[in-house]
Amino acid sequence: MTEASEATRPARVEARGWGWRHAGRKRSALDGIDLRIAPGERVLLLGPSGSGKSTLLHALAGVHGGAEEGEETGTLLIDGEWPGAVRGRASLVLQDPDSQVILARVGDDVAFGCENLGVPRNEIWPRVRAALEQVGLDLPLDHPTSSLSGGQKQRLALAGALAMRPGLLLLDEPTANLDPEGVAEVRLAVARTLDRTGATFVVVEHRVDVWIDLVTRIVVLGRNGRLIADGDPRQVIDTQRDALLAAGVWVPGSPPTVSAAQPVAAASVADLEAVELAIGRRSDAVVREGLELSLPHAASTVLTGPNGAGKSTLALTMGGLLPPLAGRVRAAPDLAAGLRTDPIRWRSRELLTRIGTVFQEPEHQFVASTVQRELEVAPRALGLDAATTKRRTDEMLERLGLALLAEANPFTLSGGEQRRLTVACALVAQPRVIILDEPTFGQDRLTWIELVTLLRGLVDDGVTLLSVSHDPAYLAALGDQHLDLSREALLAKAAA
Amino acid sequence: MNPAARLRLVDRVNPVSRLAAAMLLTTPLLLTVDWVSAAVALVVQLLLFAIAGVTPGMLVARTWPILIAAPIAGLSMLLYGRPEGTEYWSFWLARVTDGSIELAVAVTVRVLAIGLPAVLLFMNVDPTELADGLAQIARLPSRFVLGALAGARLVGLFIEDWRAMALSRRARGIGDRGAVRRFATMAFALLVLAIRRGSKLATAMEARGFGSDHPRTWARESRVGWPDAALLCLAVGIAALAIWAAVWAGTFHPVWS
C-alpha cells in the first residue's frame, strides 16, 4: 500500500467573482473574490472578525447548505469542480474543540471520515493509526474522547481530517480556543502533516506568528468582504503592515499599542478578599482549597494557570456566583454598600451594580432576541428610566462597535462580536468590580486593543478588575497584580 | 457502576440481538396478568443469569430501581386492585381482598420478570456497538443511527450548559424573581443552544463527508453468530414455557379479557 504522501494529490482552488450572503443579512459576507491557489500552496487567510474568512473556508469544504442558508454569486471551484461534488477532496477542522468530537472512542472518531468516503475496512485502520501518529496523539484506539484536553481534541479533529487523505486541508481558527501549550501542539502537528502529505493548505487565524513560518502565501480580506492584499508572507507583512494592522490582524513585530500594567502599591485597599477559600463546582468535588487572595481596589488582577487548575471556578466563586466550599469571600464595606460581606448571599439584582461577571462561553449568557434588548436587560432589572437606559445602551453600542448590529440576534454574531456584547452587557450596569473569563479568546488585534483600552480606562475610573486569561499580551497590559494558580503562592500563607 | 463486570455468553451477543431477545422475551409476558407465567419466567431468567455470571450483589447494584418499583406497583394493586373474595382490610377507597392480593403478587413478579432481563441484557452495551448493529444488522438508515449516536454524546455538554446558564442569569440581574419563568427561559435557551451545538456538530460531521450520497463503509464490523441464535431461542423458549405453564395451571388471564 502506498504512503499518505504519495496517495494524496494536492488540490487546486479557484474563485471567480465569488460572493456569499447569509440568509437574513443585508450585507454580503464576501463579495467579488478572485483567488487562485495552486496545488501544494500554503495560504494564511487573514482579516478582521466578520470579514467572511470562515464563510470562504466552509464553502471550500462544501459544508454550506443550499439556498435556504444563503445566496451564492460567482464561482468557487476545487480541481475545476463544485466543492459539494468532490466531498473528501477538502477537509475542514473547526474552531470549537468540543463540537468536533463525533464518537466516543479516539479510533472510531478518526475512522468516521474514512467510513463516510467509503474507504474499505481493511484500509481504514492503517489510515487511522497513521493519522494519529502524524498528529502526535499517542493514545490507545479505545481511549475515551471525552477525557481529552482542548489541544488534544483539536489534534484528534486534525487526525480525522487527515485520515480522509484530503488534497486540501482547511483550518478555521484551529487554535483560537486553546491555551499556549495547545497552540504549540496543534502547530507542530500541522507542520509535520504538511511536510509529509504536501496537501494544499488554507488556514484562517488572527495571529500571524503561529503560522508565518509554515505558509508560503498570505491573503488578506478587508472589512468590506473583498481582498486587500495577497502575496509572499514576509512581503505582505512588510508592505501591508499598516493595512493589516487596520484590519485587526496580529502582525509580528507590532505588539499592541496599549500601556503596560501598573504594579499595585503594597498598601492598596482590597475590594474582595478570599480567606481560607475552598472552591469547586459541586460540593463533593473540591478543586482547590486554602486559597488566600485579594483584589486591590481600582486595579486589574490577572489570574493564570494551567487547564484544570480551577481558574474559572475561582473567578465564579469570587464573583458571588458559586458558593465557597470552605472559607469565605469577603467584600469590603464600600463594595457591599450596606449588604452583608459575602457576595454569594446578595440578591441577583444587588450583584449587578457590585460585581459584573462575563462568562467564558458567550452563548450561555444571552437572554434576549436582539443585541439592543440584550443590553437593556440589566438597566431594566435595576429599574432605570427610559432616558438613562437609552443613554447607557447607546454608549455601549458605540464604544464596543456593535451599533450596526443593534437589531441582530445575539446568537448570529461572530465569536468576537459575541464576546464584546457580553462585556457590554456587564458594563452597562456600571458595577464596581468586573470579572472576566478569557475575554480575549479569538479577538482580532483591533478589538483586542479596544477591549484592553476600555478595561484600562475602567480601572483608571476606579473599577476593580479580575480576569482569567491565557494571553501573555493581556497579562502584560492588565496584570497590575498577577495571580498564578499553578504556584503554591496562593495557598494559605502564614500571617505576614 | 463497575465497568469490569462481564457476563459469560451474553457479552458475545450482538447488542441488536440482545434488543430483539428482550422484546421476544417480554412481549408475551405483557399479554397476560397472572402470577404463574411471570414466576416461571422469573425463576428461569434468574437461573440463566446466574449461570452467565450475575452475582446477587451485581443484581442489586444494576437493577435497584426495578427492585424498588416492583413492590410499589404491587402495593398499589394490593390497595386499589379489583376487589374479589374475602375482604381483609379497608380504608376509604383502599380495599385489600383475595383478588387484590393475587393481583399484587402477579404485578410485582411481572415487573421483575420484564424489567430485570431488559436491564441485565443491556448491562454492558456500548452505544457505538449498538449503533453499528442497528445500521449493519437491522439495516436502519445510517444517517439516522449515526446522527442519534453523535447527538447523544452532547447530553453531557447540555448538563454543563444548564449549570452555566443558571449562574449567568444570576450574574445578569435576573436571578431573583420568578423561578418558574426563569426555568422556562432557560429551557428555551438550552433548546436554542442545543440546536446550535447540534448544527455545529452537523457541520463537523459534514466536513468529514457525512451525509453524502456516496455509499458508506463500516470500520467496525457488526457480526451475529451462534451465541445470538442461542439467546434468541432461549428468549422464545422462556416466553413459551411461561405461557404454557399459565395455561396448564389455569391461571392464564389475558389483559384484554
mmCIF file of N, CA and C in Angstrom, chain A residues 44-96:
data_model
loop_
_atom_site.group_PDB
_atom_site.id
_atom_site.type_symbol
_atom_site.label_atom_id
_atom_site.label_comp_id
_atom_site.label_asym_id
_atom_site.label_seq_id
_atom_site.Cartn_x
_atom_site.Cartn_y
_atom_site.Cartn_z
ATOM 1 N N LEU A 44 -2.180 31.511 4.375
ATOM 2 C CA LEU A 44 -2.757 32.044 5.608
ATOM 3 C C LEU A 44 -3.757 33.117 5.213
ATOM 4 N N LEU A 45 -5.008 32.926 5.616
ATOM 5 C CA LEU A 45 -6.070 33.854 5.252
ATOM 6 C C LEU A 45 -6.342 34.758 6.455
ATOM 7 N N LEU A 46 -6.127 36.054 6.256
ATOM 8 C CA LEU A 46 -6.261 36.994 7.359
ATOM 9 C C LEU A 46 -7.405 37.958 7.117
ATOM 10 N N GLY A 47 -7.851 38.597 8.182
ATOM 11 C CA GLY A 47 -8.896 39.605 8.059
ATOM 12 C C GLY A 47 -9.533 39.850 9.400
ATOM 13 N N PRO A 48 -10.233 40.976 9.540
ATOM 14 C CA PRO A 48 -10.887 41.291 10.812
ATOM 15 C C PRO A 48 -12.067 40.348 11.088
ATOM 16 N N SER A 49 -12.570 40.323 12.348
ATOM 17 C CA SER A 49 -13.742 39.478 12.614
ATOM 18 C C SER A 49 -14.886 39.939 11.731
ATOM 19 N N GLY A 50 -15.627 38.992 11.239
ATOM 20 C CA GLY A 50 -16.771 39.342 10.412
ATOM 21 C C GLY A 50 -16.410 39.639 8.966
ATOM 22 N N SER A 51 -15.159 39.352 8.545
ATOM 23 C CA SER A 51 -14.802 39.655 7.163
ATOM 24 C C SER A 51 -15.090 38.488 6.225
ATOM 25 N N GLY A 52 -15.626 37.418 6.756
ATOM 26 C CA GLY A 52 -16.052 36.336 5.875
ATOM 27 C C GLY A 52 -15.015 35.252 5.640
ATOM 28 N N LYS A 53 -13.980 35.210 6.489
ATOM 29 C CA LYS A 53 -12.934 34.199 6.306
ATOM 30 C C LYS A 53 -13.498 32.793 6.478
ATOM 31 N N SER A 54 -14.271 32.620 7.560
ATOM 32 C CA SER A 54 -14.843 31.296 7.812
ATOM 33 C C SER A 54 -15.811 30.899 6.710
ATOM 34 N N THR A 55 -16.553 31.904 6.224
ATOM 35 C CA THR A 55 -17.526 31.642 5.162
ATOM 36 C C THR A 55 -16.837 31.008 3.957
ATOM 37 N N LEU A 56 -15.687 31.575 3.579
ATOM 38 C CA LEU A 56 -14.944 31.057 2.436
ATOM 39 C C LEU A 56 -14.476 29.617 2.693
ATOM 40 N N LEU A 57 -13.969 29.385 3.903
ATOM 41 C CA LEU A 57 -13.472 28.054 4.248
ATOM 42 C C LEU A 57 -14.595 27.005 4.221
ATOM 43 N N HIS A 58 -15.729 27.390 4.788
ATOM 44 C CA HIS A 58 -16.873 26.465 4.797
ATOM 45 C C HIS A 58 -17.327 26.146 3.368
ATOM 46 N N ALA A 59 -17.318 27.168 2.528
ATOM 47 C CA ALA A 59 -17.725 26.944 1.137
ATOM 48 C C ALA A 59 -16.758 25.985 0.452
ATOM 49 N N LEU A 60 -15.447 26.165 0.716
ATOM 50 C CA LEU A 60 -14.449 25.277 0.112
ATOM 51 C C LEU A 60 -14.620 23.844 0.590
ATOM 52 N N ALA A 61 -15.035 23.701 1.851
ATOM 53 C CA ALA A 61 -15.215 22.356 2.396
ATOM 54 C C ALA A 61 -16.531 21.740 1.923
ATOM 55 N N GLY A 62 -17.354 22.555 1.230
ATOM 56 C CA GLY A 62 -18.624 22.024 0.737
ATOM 57 C C GLY A 62 -19.641 21.808 1.828
ATOM 58 N N VAL A 63 -19.529 22.526 2.933
ATOM 59 C CA VAL A 63 -20.492 22.334 4.008
ATOM 60 C C VAL A 63 -21.491 23.485 4.103
ATOM 61 N N HIS A 64 -21.463 24.401 3.124
ATOM 62 C CA HIS A 64 -22.521 25.385 3.074
ATOM 63 C C HIS A 64 -23.770 24.694 2.588
ATOM 64 N N GLY A 65 -24.878 24.983 3.249
ATOM 65 C CA GLY A 65 -26.114 24.347 2.836
ATOM 66 C C GLY A 65 -26.576 24.892 1.495
ATOM 67 N N GLY A 66 -27.795 24.605 1.164
ATOM 68 C CA GLY A 66 -28.340 25.064 -0.103
ATOM 69 C C GLY A 66 -28.830 26.496 -0.020
ATOM 70 N N ALA A 67 -29.808 26.814 -0.848
ATOM 71 C CA ALA A 67 -30.297 28.175 -0.978
ATOM 72 C C ALA A 67 -30.887 28.716 0.331
ATOM 73 N N GLU A 68 -31.379 27.830 1.218
ATOM 74 C CA GLU A 68 -32.015 28.341 2.436
ATOM 75 C C GLU A 68 -31.006 28.943 3.414
ATOM 76 N N GLU A 69 -29.721 28.621 3.244
ATOM 77 C CA GLU A 69 -28.720 29.159 4.172
ATOM 78 C C GLU A 69 -28.066 30.437 3.670
ATOM 79 N N GLY A 70 -28.192 30.712 2.393
ATOM 80 C CA GLY A 70 -27.583 31.924 1.874
ATOM 81 C C GLY A 70 -27.600 31.957 0.359
ATOM 82 N N GLU A 71 -27.016 33.023 -0.168
ATOM 83 C CA GLU A 71 -27.084 33.248 -1.601
ATOM 84 C C GLU A 71 -25.661 33.331 -2.139
ATOM 85 N N GLU A 72 -25.369 32.547 -3.163
ATOM 86 C CA GLU A 72 -24.020 32.477 -3.709
ATOM 87 C C GLU A 72 -23.959 33.245 -5.023
ATOM 88 N N THR A 73 -22.843 33.957 -5.222
ATOM 89 C CA THR A 73 -22.628 34.602 -6.517
ATOM 90 C C THR A 73 -21.254 34.191 -7.040
ATOM 91 N N GLY A 74 -21.057 34.261 -8.363
ATOM 92 C CA GLY A 74 -19.771 33.881 -8.939
ATOM 93 C C GLY A 74 -19.531 32.385 -8.834
ATOM 94 N N THR A 75 -18.275 31.952 -9.028
ATOM 95 C CA THR A 75 -17.986 30.522 -8.947
ATOM 96 C C THR A 75 -16.813 30.254 -8.017
ATOM 97 N N LEU A 76 -16.884 29.106 -7.380
ATOM 98 C CA LEU A 76 -15.818 28.647 -6.499
ATOM 99 C C LEU A 76 -15.577 27.180 -6.849
ATOM 100 N N LEU A 77 -14.332 26.850 -7.213
ATOM 101 C CA LEU A 77 -14.074 25.502 -7.711
ATOM 102 C C LEU A 77 -12.874 24.858 -7.039
ATOM 103 N N ILE A 78 -12.974 23.554 -6.813
ATOM 104 C CA ILE A 78 -11.823 22.764 -6.380
ATOM 105 C C ILE A 78 -11.513 21.783 -7.499
ATOM 106 N N ASP A 79 -10.295 21.811 -8.015
ATOM 107 C CA ASP A 79 -9.924 20.980 -9.166
ATOM 108 C C ASP A 79 -10.945 21.145 -10.295
ATOM 109 N N GLY A 80 -11.446 22.382 -10.449
ATOM 110 C CA GLY A 80 -12.380 22.656 -11.530
ATOM 111 C C GLY A 80 -13.805 22.187 -11.274
ATOM 112 N N GLU A 81 -14.100 21.722 -10.052
ATOM 113 C CA GLU A 81 -15.449 21.242 -9.775
ATOM 114 C C GLU A 81 -16.054 21.941 -8.567
ATOM 115 N N TRP A 82 -17.378 21.906 -8.484
ATOM 116 C CA TRP A 82 -18.096 22.484 -7.362
ATOM 117 C C TRP A 82 -17.728 21.717 -6.084
ATOM 118 N N PRO A 83 -17.343 22.420 -4.996
ATOM 119 C CA PRO A 83 -16.852 21.737 -3.792
ATOM 120 C C PRO A 83 -17.799 20.658 -3.261
ATOM 121 N N GLY A 84 -19.116 20.898 -3.343
ATOM 122 C CA GLY A 84 -20.059 19.908 -2.832
ATOM 123 C C GLY A 84 -20.009 18.597 -3.593
ATOM 124 N N ALA A 85 -19.507 18.653 -4.833
ATOM 125 C CA ALA A 85 -19.474 17.451 -5.669
ATOM 126 C C ALA A 85 -18.217 16.623 -5.440
ATOM 127 N N VAL A 86 -17.216 17.219 -4.789
ATOM 128 C CA VAL A 86 -15.965 16.488 -4.569
ATOM 129 C C VAL A 86 -15.655 16.373 -3.083
ATOM 130 N N ARG A 87 -16.685 15.982 -2.320
ATOM 131 C CA ARG A 87 -16.518 15.755 -0.891
ATOM 132 C C ARG A 87 -15.336 14.819 -0.645
ATOM 133 N N GLY A 88 -14.529 15.218 0.340
ATOM 134 C CA GLY A 88 -13.392 14.373 0.643
ATOM 135 C C GLY A 88 -12.105 14.912 0.036
ATOM 136 N N ARG A 89 -12.230 15.712 -1.039
ATOM 137 C CA ARG A 89 -11.030 16.356 -1.575
ATOM 138 C C ARG A 89 -10.541 17.409 -0.598
ATOM 139 N N ALA A 90 -11.492 18.066 0.069
ATOM 140 C CA ALA A 90 -11.132 19.060 1.076
ATOM 141 C C ALA A 90 -11.614 18.569 2.428
ATOM 142 N N SER A 91 -10.825 18.782 3.484
ATOM 143 C CA SER A 91 -11.388 18.506 4.800
ATOM 144 C C SER A 91 -11.073 19.668 5.728
ATOM 145 N N LEU A 92 -11.987 19.878 6.647
ATOM 146 C CA LEU A 92 -12.033 21.107 7.429
ATOM 147 C C LEU A 92 -11.949 20.807 8.919
ATOM 148 N N VAL A 93 -11.091 21.547 9.620
ATOM 149 C CA VAL A 93 -11.041 21.492 11.084
ATOM 150 C C VAL A 93 -11.556 22.827 11.593
ATOM 151 N N LEU A 94 -12.493 22.764 12.536
ATOM 152 C CA LEU A 94 -13.163 23.987 13.001
ATOM 153 C C LEU A 94 -12.561 24.493 14.312
ATOM 154 N N GLN A 95 -13.143 25.607 14.777
ATOM 155 C CA GLN A 95 -12.575 26.316 15.913
ATOM 156 C C GLN A 95 -12.861 25.657 17.261
ATOM 157 N N ASP A 96 -14.105 25.221 17.444
ATOM 158 C CA ASP A 96 -14.540 24.766 18.755
ATOM 159 C C ASP A 96 -14.167 23.293 18.987
#
